[in-house]
Amino acid sequence: MVKTSFPKGVHPPEEKDRTSNIPITDLPLPEKILIPLSQHLGKPAKATKGRGDTVTVGERIGEADGFISAHVHSPVSGKIKKLVQLPLPGGRMGEYMEIEVDKEATEAFSFPEKEFDLENATQETVAQALKEAGIVGMGGATFPANVKFTPPKGKTLDSLIINGAECEPYLTCDHRMMLEHAAEIMAAIRILHKAYAFEQILVGIEENKSDAAQALKEEADKYQDLPIQVITTKVKYPQGAEKMLIQALTGRIVPMGKLPLEVGAVVSNVQTVYAMYEAFYREKPLIERVLTVTGDGIAEPKNIRAPLGTPIAKLYEFCGGMKSEPRKMIAGGPMMGIALPTIDYSVMKGSSGYLLFDRPSVPEEGPCIMCGRCVQACPMNLVPLRIAALAKAEQYADAKEYDATSCVECGACAYGCPAKIRLVAWIRYAKNFINIRGL
Amino acid sequence: MTEKKEGYILTSSPHLFSSSTTPKIMYTVLATLLPVAIVSILLFGMKVLLLYAVSIATAVATEAAVKAARRQSIHSIYDGSAVITGLLLVMVVPPDLSPVFVALGAFVAIFIGKEVFGGLGANVFNPALVGRAFLSASYPVQMTSYSQPQALFPIAGGVDAAGGATPLAAARFEGVVTPLKSLLLGQIGGSIGETCALLIIIGGLVLIALKIVDWQLVLAYLGTVFLLTGLFYLIDPGTYPSPLFHLLSGGLMLGAFYMATDMATSPYTPWGNVVFGVGAGLIVVVIRLFGGFPEGVMYSILLMNAVTPLINRYTRPKTFGSPSGKGAVS
Ligand code: SF4
Ligand code: SF4
């Protein structure tokens, strides 16, 4: 195993010890779930069921609306109480379906394992299966997987990159998935390879999860026909950012404003690959996921498998409750996650974790001292201090000139800034204006 | 389960911040300068301690007054940057300068050199050097009268007294070359904090290790001076002093480690720092060897300060995946 990395980046504290050794546990079935129809990048799904309808586990309740969208399925059997508009993390409103859970029926339901017709796996059947199962990128970007795996005419995907970097501090759900489900992940990779005949399959895992790398390597060794390599990378943030991981593992540079397929690569998070396994071998749609609940504000941090739509209050209950009165709650990791105003949110396809902090650090912003640390941190080679200053001065065209739109909002710049300037917030602000004004 | 009634704190990502802060950086710089200051007091006597006190007090008071007049928070006086300016200003003036002049210099340094531009980070020129440039222009005689330090180290020959001149002036105008050992330990005439090169180098290396000072700039600056003066030394050792003499004399070490690398007034890109260093090095050599002054560190830094915004623009890293480059230049 080679140690590799992208240039630049930062080294935030890892904070993974709380949960990295705790096996995944299943959340007890909640009495009701509140499942959003917009859990993916692109257009929200269109409800195919309405108030009063009964649904069974795995039944489609929302239909993909257009090419970049995804189906939504019911994780439970039960009855739809209502459809409501509620805020999604980040503030946008979205449609939610409230389902009263029929415990017995839900627990009685199962997705038996089937033999997968490996010989007949084609790009079309694979993409179709991903679409049917409503699979989206579970690392957080929630891009519909079937779209990713459907290269436009004239393009081929020669490299499959499996993202097991999990570079966000605190989160350990992917780590546990790799440890506990290496075999399933590898089985899904085999099918993908059968359909796409990749030249190389590279699994990127940060060095601090060498046990996971070992587990996947052992599984990989069972398949002599796979051109697969498990590669441990340096522990550096944002190693798991798509473009950075491609660079670290293949040396290829995804052109500005383009998708990885431009360089023949497709990147999938390990949990997404596990969801593919379930879709291929059990015809089970994406209706649950594993996430990490942690931080100094929660009594017993855990890695939890929970149905989509689970109210997050249920997660906290399962973790022994909040310790005192946490002051900050984050959906996702501490570097890119979204601060939530209340606990009235639900588990979604892209929810990698929830963090509760008793003593969040909210440092005061000072003047930029031009130290250049943000420049040295930015994996996209931007000049964050300039873009932020231009945003403050409302010079959005100039911010565009400084390639503000290339910012992946990883937060590496703001993390290291001694003046604690909210660089990402300012850059995002500039990006919005560039978008709206079509600059 | 309780829900916080005040609500949760809502801020934009990231939610984690490194422990590095502006005051921490400034106080670290101060800490590494402290030994230099102490030795300068030992070398030149208690009068220097008075100068430090006057200069720092004036610098901090000026900043507070300006902030108050602008109805801004005067909290910035605690960030340590005005203290550094006050300290550095004393280090680059002669030991016999009157405290009144020093106070005037500190006032100009903070008022013209820093606050007129908008305060910390917005200034174009190194404030301490602005103060010094003002004093040099206004009081040229007082600013070039150097007394000799006390013999602090048992070096053979004691203090190298070249007729009350600095080693650079002695070399330039009288052809007398001061031994390197004297230069390293500060047993020479010169500005207050410039004489003990050894402590400056140690402090500077600590700052490089802590990533507060950009090694690229220091290396480019000192390297350029070394190579160019070395070239002339090789051509004519009789006329031109050795490159090591040039490195260790005058304000070069203090300038390279503590003034050229001032974050606000030096480039923020690694290649920009190289350009800055090479440019400053060139200017120093030209002034020292061919100019009308024996020393050129101050002008070299001020001139490069002026072009730093330009350097930043032209050394901007190539955006990842941008068509004009392969990305990842620096
Ligand atoms: S890291 Fe912060 S203080 Fe330093 S240059 Fe960037 S924005 Fe300015
Ligand atoms: S500018 Fe954007 S891409 Fe660069 S470090 Fe900051 S958040 Fe990350």
Coordinates of C-alpha atoms in Angstrom, one line a residue, chain A residues 5-436:
Chain A
S5 CA -2.0 12.7 -1.2
F6 CA -3.0 15.9 -3.0
P7 CA -0.9 19.0 -2.3
K8 CA -1.9 21.7 0.2
G9 CA -4.8 21.1 2.6
V10 CA -5.0 21.3 6.4
H11 CA -4.8 19.0 9.5
P12 CA -7.8 19.5 11.7
P13 CA -7.9 17.3 14.8
E14 CA -9.5 14.0 13.9
E15 CA -11.7 13.5 17.0
K16 CA -12.8 10.0 15.7
D17 CA -11.9 8.0 18.8
R18 CA -15.3 8.4 20.4
T19 CA -16.9 6.2 17.9
S20 CA -14.4 4.5 15.6
N21 CA -14.4 1.3 17.8
I22 CA -18.1 1.2 18.3
P23 CA -19.9 -1.3 16.0
I24 CA -22.9 -0.2 14.0
T25 CA -26.1 -0.6 15.8
D26 CA -29.6 -0.6 14.4
L27 CA -32.0 2.1 15.6
P28 CA -35.2 0.7 17.1
L29 CA -38.0 1.3 14.7
P30 CA -39.5 4.8 15.3
E31 CA -43.3 5.2 15.6
K32 CA -43.4 7.6 12.8
I33 CA -41.1 8.9 10.2
L34 CA -40.9 12.2 8.3
I35 CA -39.3 11.5 5.0
P36 CA -38.3 14.4 2.6
L37 CA -38.9 14.0 -1.1
S38 CA -35.8 16.1 -1.8
Q39 CA -32.8 14.1 -0.4
H40 CA -30.7 14.5 -3.5
L41 CA -29.0 17.0 -5.7
G42 CA -31.4 18.1 -8.5
K43 CA -35.2 18.3 -8.6
P44 CA -37.2 16.9 -5.7
A45 CA -39.0 13.6 -6.4
K46 CA -42.7 13.8 -7.2
A47 CA -45.0 12.2 -4.6
T48 CA -46.6 9.1 -6.0
K49 CA -48.6 8.4 -2.8
G50 CA -50.8 10.6 -0.9
R51 CA -52.5 11.1 2.4
G52 CA -54.2 8.0 3.7
D53 CA -52.4 5.6 1.4
T54 CA -50.8 2.6 2.9
V55 CA -47.3 1.7 1.9
T56 CA -45.0 -1.3 2.4
V57 CA -41.3 -1.4 3.0
G58 CA -39.4 -0.5 -0.2
E59 CA -42.4 0.8 -2.0
R60 CA -41.8 3.8 -4.2
I61 CA -43.4 6.9 -2.7
G62 CA -41.6 9.6 -4.8
E63 CA -40.7 9.5 -8.4
A64 CA -37.6 11.0 -10.0
D65 CA -38.5 14.3 -11.7
G66 CA -36.3 14.6 -14.7
F67 CA -32.8 13.3 -15.4
I68 CA -31.0 14.8 -12.3
S69 CA -33.4 13.5 -9.6
A70 CA -34.0 10.3 -7.7
H71 CA -36.8 8.0 -6.6
V72 CA -37.7 7.9 -2.9
H73 CA -38.9 4.7 -1.3
S74 CA -40.6 4.1 1.9
P75 CA -38.3 2.6 4.6
V76 CA -41.3 1.3 6.5
S77 CA -44.7 -0.3 6.2
G78 CA -47.5 1.9 7.4
K79 CA -49.9 4.7 6.6
I80 CA -49.2 8.1 5.2
K81 CA -50.6 10.7 7.6
K82 CA -49.9 13.8 5.6
L83 CA -47.6 15.7 3.2
V84 CA -46.1 18.8 4.7
Q85 CA -43.8 21.6 3.7
L86 CA -40.9 21.8 6.2
P87 CA -37.4 23.3 6.1
L88 CA -34.6 21.2 4.8
P89 CA -31.1 21.6 6.3
G90 CA -29.8 24.9 5.0
G91 CA -33.2 26.6 5.1
R92 CA -34.9 25.7 1.8
M93 CA -38.4 24.4 2.2
G94 CA -39.2 20.9 1.0
E95 CA -42.0 18.4 0.9
Y96 CA -42.0 15.8 3.6
M97 CA -44.2 12.7 3.9
E98 CA -45.2 11.7 7.4
I99 CA -45.7 8.0 7.7
E100 CA -47.2 6.2 10.7
V101 CA -45.1 3.1 11.1
D102 CA -46.8 -0.3 11.2
K103 CA -44.2 -2.0 13.4
E104 CA -45.3 -5.6 12.9
A105 CA -45.5 -5.3 9.1
T106 CA -42.3 -3.5 8.9
E107 CA -40.4 -6.0 11.0
A108 CA -41.9 -8.9 9.1
F109 CA -40.6 -7.6 5.8
S110 CA -37.3 -8.7 4.5
F111 CA -35.2 -8.5 1.3
P112 CA -33.9 -12.0 0.8
E113 CA -30.5 -12.3 -1.0
K114 CA -30.8 -13.4 -4.6
E115 CA -28.2 -14.7 -7.0
F116 CA -27.1 -11.9 -9.2
D117 CA -26.9 -12.6 -12.9
L118 CA -23.3 -11.5 -13.1
E119 CA -22.7 -12.6 -16.7
N120 CA -25.4 -10.3 -18.0
A121 CA -24.5 -7.2 -16.1
T122 CA -24.2 -4.3 -18.5
Q123 CA -23.9 -0.6 -18.1
E124 CA -27.6 -0.3 -18.9
T125 CA -28.8 -2.8 -16.4
V126 CA -26.5 -1.4 -13.7
A127 CA -27.6 2.2 -14.3
Q128 CA -31.2 1.0 -14.3
A129 CA -30.8 -0.8 -11.1
L130 CA -29.2 2.2 -9.4
K131 CA -32.0 4.4 -10.7
E132 CA -34.7 2.0 -9.5
A133 CA -33.1 1.8 -6.0
G134 CA -33.0 5.7 -5.8
I135 CA -29.2 5.5 -5.0
V136 CA -27.4 8.9 -4.7
G137 CA -23.9 9.7 -3.5
M138 CA -24.0 9.1 0.3
G139 CA -20.8 10.9 1.1
G140 CA -22.8 14.1 1.2
A141 CA -23.0 15.4 -2.4
T142 CA -26.1 13.2 -3.1
F143 CA -25.6 13.2 -6.8
P144 CA -27.8 10.6 -8.5
A145 CA -25.7 7.5 -8.9
N146 CA -27.3 6.3 -12.2
V147 CA -26.4 9.6 -13.8
K148 CA -22.8 9.3 -12.7
F149 CA -22.7 5.8 -14.1
T150 CA -24.2 6.8 -17.4
P151 CA -21.3 8.4 -19.4
P152 CA -22.4 10.6 -22.2
K153 CA -21.7 9.3 -25.8
G154 CA -18.0 9.3 -26.6
K155 CA -16.8 9.2 -23.0
T156 CA -15.7 6.1 -21.3
L157 CA -15.2 5.5 -17.6
D158 CA -11.9 3.7 -17.2
S159 CA -11.3 4.3 -13.5
L160 CA -13.5 3.5 -10.6
I161 CA -12.5 5.3 -7.5
I162 CA -14.0 4.1 -4.2
N163 CA -14.0 6.9 -1.6
G164 CA -13.2 5.6 1.8
A165 CA -11.2 8.6 2.8
E166 CA -13.7 9.9 5.4
C167 CA -11.6 13.0 5.9
E168 CA -14.2 14.9 7.9
P169 CA -13.3 14.9 11.6
Y170 CA -15.6 13.2 14.0
L171 CA -17.3 11.0 11.4
T172 CA -16.7 7.2 11.5
C173 CA -19.7 5.7 9.8
D174 CA -17.8 4.9 6.6
H175 CA -14.9 3.5 8.6
R176 CA -17.3 1.1 10.3
M177 CA -19.0 0.2 7.0
M178 CA -15.7 -0.8 5.5
L179 CA -14.8 -2.9 8.5
E180 CA -18.1 -4.6 8.9
H181 CA -19.2 -4.9 5.2
A182 CA -16.0 -5.3 3.2
A183 CA -17.4 -8.4 1.5
E184 CA -20.6 -6.7 0.3
I185 CA -18.7 -3.7 -0.9
M186 CA -16.3 -5.9 -2.9
A187 CA -19.2 -7.9 -4.3
A188 CA -20.8 -4.7 -5.6
I189 CA -17.5 -3.5 -7.1
R190 CA -17.2 -6.8 -8.9
I191 CA -20.6 -6.2 -10.6
L192 CA -19.6 -2.6 -11.5
H193 CA -16.4 -4.0 -13.0
K194 CA -18.3 -6.6 -15.0
A195 CA -20.4 -3.9 -16.6
Y196 CA -17.8 -1.2 -17.1
A197 CA -14.6 -3.2 -17.5
F198 CA -12.6 -0.6 -15.7
E199 CA -8.8 -0.3 -16.3
Q200 CA -8.3 0.4 -12.7
I201 CA -10.3 0.3 -9.5
L202 CA -8.7 2.4 -6.8
V203 CA -9.9 2.4 -3.2
G204 CA -8.7 5.5 -1.3
I205 CA -8.6 5.3 2.5
E206 CA -6.9 7.6 4.9
E207 CA -4.0 6.2 6.9
N208 CA -5.9 6.5 10.2
K209 CA -8.2 3.7 9.1
S210 CA -5.6 1.1 8.2
D211 CA -7.8 -1.7 9.7
A212 CA -10.5 -0.8 7.1
A213 CA -7.9 -0.8 4.4
Q214 CA -6.7 -4.2 5.5
A215 CA -10.2 -5.6 5.6
L216 CA -10.9 -4.4 2.0
K217 CA -7.6 -5.6 0.8
E218 CA -8.3 -9.1 2.1
E219 CA -11.6 -9.2 0.3
A220 CA -10.1 -7.8 -2.8
D221 CA -7.5 -10.6 -2.8
K222 CA -10.3 -13.1 -3.2
Y223 CA -11.0 -11.7 -6.7
Q224 CA -8.0 -12.3 -8.9
D225 CA -9.8 -10.8 -11.9
L226 CA -10.3 -7.3 -10.5
P227 CA -7.7 -4.7 -11.3
I228 CA -8.1 -3.3 -7.9
Q229 CA -5.7 -1.5 -5.5
V230 CA -6.4 -0.4 -2.0
I231 CA -4.4 2.7 -1.4
T232 CA -3.8 4.4 2.0
T233 CA -3.5 8.1 1.7
K234 CA -2.1 10.7 4.1
V235 CA -4.5 12.0 6.7
K236 CA -5.1 15.4 5.4
Y237 CA -8.2 17.5 4.8
P238 CA -9.9 17.4 2.3
Q239 CA -8.5 14.1 1.0
G240 CA -12.0 12.8 0.3
A241 CA -13.0 15.8 -1.9
E242 CA -13.7 14.2 -5.2
K243 CA -11.2 16.1 -7.3
M244 CA -8.5 15.8 -4.6
L245 CA -9.0 12.0 -4.3
I246 CA -8.8 11.6 -8.1
Q247 CA -5.6 13.6 -8.1
A248 CA -4.1 11.7 -5.2
L249 CA -4.9 8.3 -6.6
T250 CA -4.5 8.7 -10.3
G251 CA -2.6 12.0 -10.8
R252 CA -5.3 13.2 -13.1
I253 CA -6.6 16.7 -12.8
V254 CA -10.3 17.2 -13.4
P255 CA -10.7 20.3 -15.6
M256 CA -12.2 23.4 -14.1
G257 CA -16.0 23.3 -14.0
K258 CA -16.0 19.7 -15.3
L259 CA -17.1 16.4 -13.8
P260 CA -14.7 13.5 -13.0
L261 CA -15.9 11.7 -16.1
E262 CA -14.0 14.2 -18.1
V263 CA -10.9 12.3 -17.0
G264 CA -12.6 8.9 -17.2
A265 CA -13.2 8.6 -13.5
V266 CA -16.2 7.9 -11.5
V267 CA -16.1 8.2 -7.7
S268 CA -18.3 6.5 -5.3
N269 CA -18.4 6.6 -1.5
V270 CA -18.2 3.3 0.3
Q271 CA -21.7 3.5 1.7
T272 CA -23.0 4.2 -1.8
V273 CA -21.3 1.1 -3.0
Y274 CA -22.8 -0.8 -0.1
A275 CA -26.2 0.5 -1.1
M276 CA -25.5 -0.8 -4.6
Y277 CA -24.8 -4.2 -3.2
E278 CA -28.2 -4.2 -1.6
A279 CA -29.8 -3.1 -4.8
F280 CA -28.0 -5.7 -6.9
Y281 CA -28.3 -8.7 -4.6
R282 CA -31.4 -8.0 -2.7
E283 CA -33.3 -5.6 -4.9
K284 CA -33.5 -3.4 -1.9
P285 CA -33.8 0.3 -2.6
L286 CA -32.0 2.9 -0.6
I287 CA -34.2 3.2 2.5
E288 CA -31.7 3.4 5.4
R289 CA -28.1 4.4 6.0
V290 CA -25.4 4.4 8.6
L291 CA -24.5 7.6 10.3
T292 CA -22.4 8.8 13.3
V293 CA -23.9 10.7 16.2
T294 CA -21.2 12.3 18.2
G295 CA -19.7 15.4 19.8
D296 CA -19.2 16.5 23.4
G297 CA -22.9 17.2 23.7
I298 CA -24.2 13.6 23.4
A299 CA -24.1 11.1 26.2
E300 CA -23.2 7.9 24.2
P301 CA -21.8 8.6 20.7
K302 CA -22.7 5.9 18.3
N303 CA -22.6 4.6 14.7
I304 CA -26.3 4.0 13.9
R305 CA -28.1 2.3 11.1
A306 CA -31.4 4.3 10.8
P307 CA -34.3 4.4 8.3
L308 CA -34.4 7.4 6.1
G309 CA -36.9 9.9 7.5
T310 CA -36.1 9.1 11.1
P311 CA -36.6 12.2 13.2
I312 CA -33.2 13.1 14.6
A313 CA -34.6 13.4 18.1
K314 CA -34.9 9.6 18.0
L315 CA -31.2 9.3 17.2
Y316 CA -30.3 11.4 20.3
E317 CA -32.6 9.4 22.5
F318 CA -30.9 6.2 21.3
C319 CA -27.6 7.8 22.2
G320 CA -28.6 8.4 25.8
G321 CA -29.8 11.9 25.2
M322 CA -28.0 15.2 25.2
K323 CA -25.5 15.7 28.0
S324 CA -26.5 19.2 29.0
E325 CA -27.8 21.8 26.7
P326 CA -25.7 21.7 23.5
R327 CA -25.2 25.0 21.8
K328 CA -24.6 23.8 18.3
M329 CA -26.0 21.1 16.2
I330 CA -24.5 20.1 12.9
A331 CA -25.8 17.9 10.1
G332 CA -22.7 16.3 8.5
G333 CA -19.1 16.8 9.5
P334 CA -17.7 19.9 11.2
M335 CA -15.9 21.1 8.1
M336 CA -18.7 21.1 5.6
G337 CA -21.8 20.3 7.6
I338 CA -24.8 22.6 8.1
A339 CA -25.7 24.1 11.5
L340 CA -29.3 23.3 12.4
P341 CA -31.6 25.7 14.2
T342 CA -33.8 23.0 15.8
I343 CA -34.0 19.2 16.2
D344 CA -37.0 19.0 13.8
Y345 CA -35.1 17.4 11.0
S346 CA -34.9 13.9 9.5
V347 CA -32.3 11.5 8.4
M348 CA -31.7 11.8 4.7
K349 CA -29.7 9.9 2.1
G350 CA -26.8 12.2 2.4
S351 CA -26.7 12.4 6.2
S352 CA -23.3 11.2 7.3
G353 CA -23.8 12.3 10.9
Y354 CA -25.1 14.7 13.5
L355 CA -22.8 16.5 15.8
L356 CA -23.7 18.1 19.1
F357 CA -21.4 20.6 20.7
D358 CA -21.6 21.9 24.3
R359 CA -18.9 24.4 23.7
P360 CA -18.7 25.2 20.1
S361 CA -16.0 27.6 19.0
V362 CA -17.4 30.7 17.4
P363 CA -14.3 32.9 17.3
E364 CA -14.5 36.6 16.5
E365 CA -13.6 37.8 13.1
G366 CA -10.6 40.1 12.8
P367 CA -8.9 42.0 10.0
C368 CA -7.1 39.9 7.3
I369 CA -3.4 40.0 8.1
M370 CA -2.5 38.8 4.6
C371 CA -0.6 35.9 6.0
G372 CA -1.4 33.7 3.0
R373 CA -2.3 30.6 5.0
C374 CA -5.6 30.4 3.2
V375 CA -3.7 30.4 -0.1
Q376 CA -1.5 27.6 1.1
A377 CA -4.5 25.6 2.4
C378 CA -6.8 25.8 -0.6
P379 CA -6.7 22.5 -2.5
M380 CA -8.3 24.2 -5.5
N381 CA -5.4 26.7 -5.6
L382 CA -7.6 29.7 -5.1
V383 CA -6.8 32.9 -3.3
P384 CA -9.5 32.8 -0.7
L385 CA -8.6 36.1 0.9
R386 CA -9.0 38.0 -2.4
I387 CA -12.3 36.4 -3.2
A388 CA -13.7 37.1 0.2
A389 CA -12.5 40.7 0.0
L390 CA -14.0 41.1 -3.5
A391 CA -17.3 39.7 -2.1
K392 CA -17.3 42.2 0.7
A393 CA -16.7 44.9 -1.8
E394 CA -19.6 43.6 -4.0
Q395 CA -17.2 43.1 -6.9
Y396 CA -18.7 39.8 -8.0
A397 CA -17.3 39.9 -11.6
D398 CA -13.8 40.2 -10.2
A399 CA -14.6 37.4 -7.7
K400 CA -15.5 35.3 -10.8
E401 CA -12.2 36.3 -12.3
Y402 CA -10.5 34.8 -9.3
D403 CA -12.4 31.6 -10.0
A404 CA -14.7 31.8 -7.0
T405 CA -16.9 29.2 -8.8
S406 CA -14.2 26.6 -8.5
C407 CA -14.4 26.7 -4.7
V408 CA -15.6 23.3 -3.3
E409 CA -16.5 24.9 0.0
C410 CA -14.3 22.5 1.9
G411 CA -13.5 25.0 4.5
A412 CA -9.7 24.4 4.6
C413 CA -9.0 28.1 4.2
A414 CA -11.3 29.3 6.9
Y415 CA -10.1 26.5 9.3
G416 CA -6.5 27.8 9.2
C417 CA -7.2 31.5 9.1
P418 CA -5.7 33.2 12.2
A419 CA -8.0 36.2 11.7
K420 CA -11.0 33.7 11.8
I421 CA -12.5 35.3 8.7
R422 CA -15.6 33.4 7.5
L423 CA -14.0 32.9 4.1
V424 CA -16.3 30.1 3.0
A425 CA -19.4 32.2 3.8
W426 CA -18.1 35.1 1.8
I427 CA -17.0 33.0 -1.1
R428 CA -20.4 31.2 -1.1
Y429 CA -22.0 34.7 -1.1
A430 CA -20.0 35.7 -4.1
K431 CA -20.8 32.4 -5.9
N432 CA -24.5 33.0 -5.4
F433 CA -24.3 36.5 -7.0
I434 CA -22.2 35.1 -9.9
N435 CA -24.9 32.5 -10.4
I436 CA -27.9 34.8 -10.2

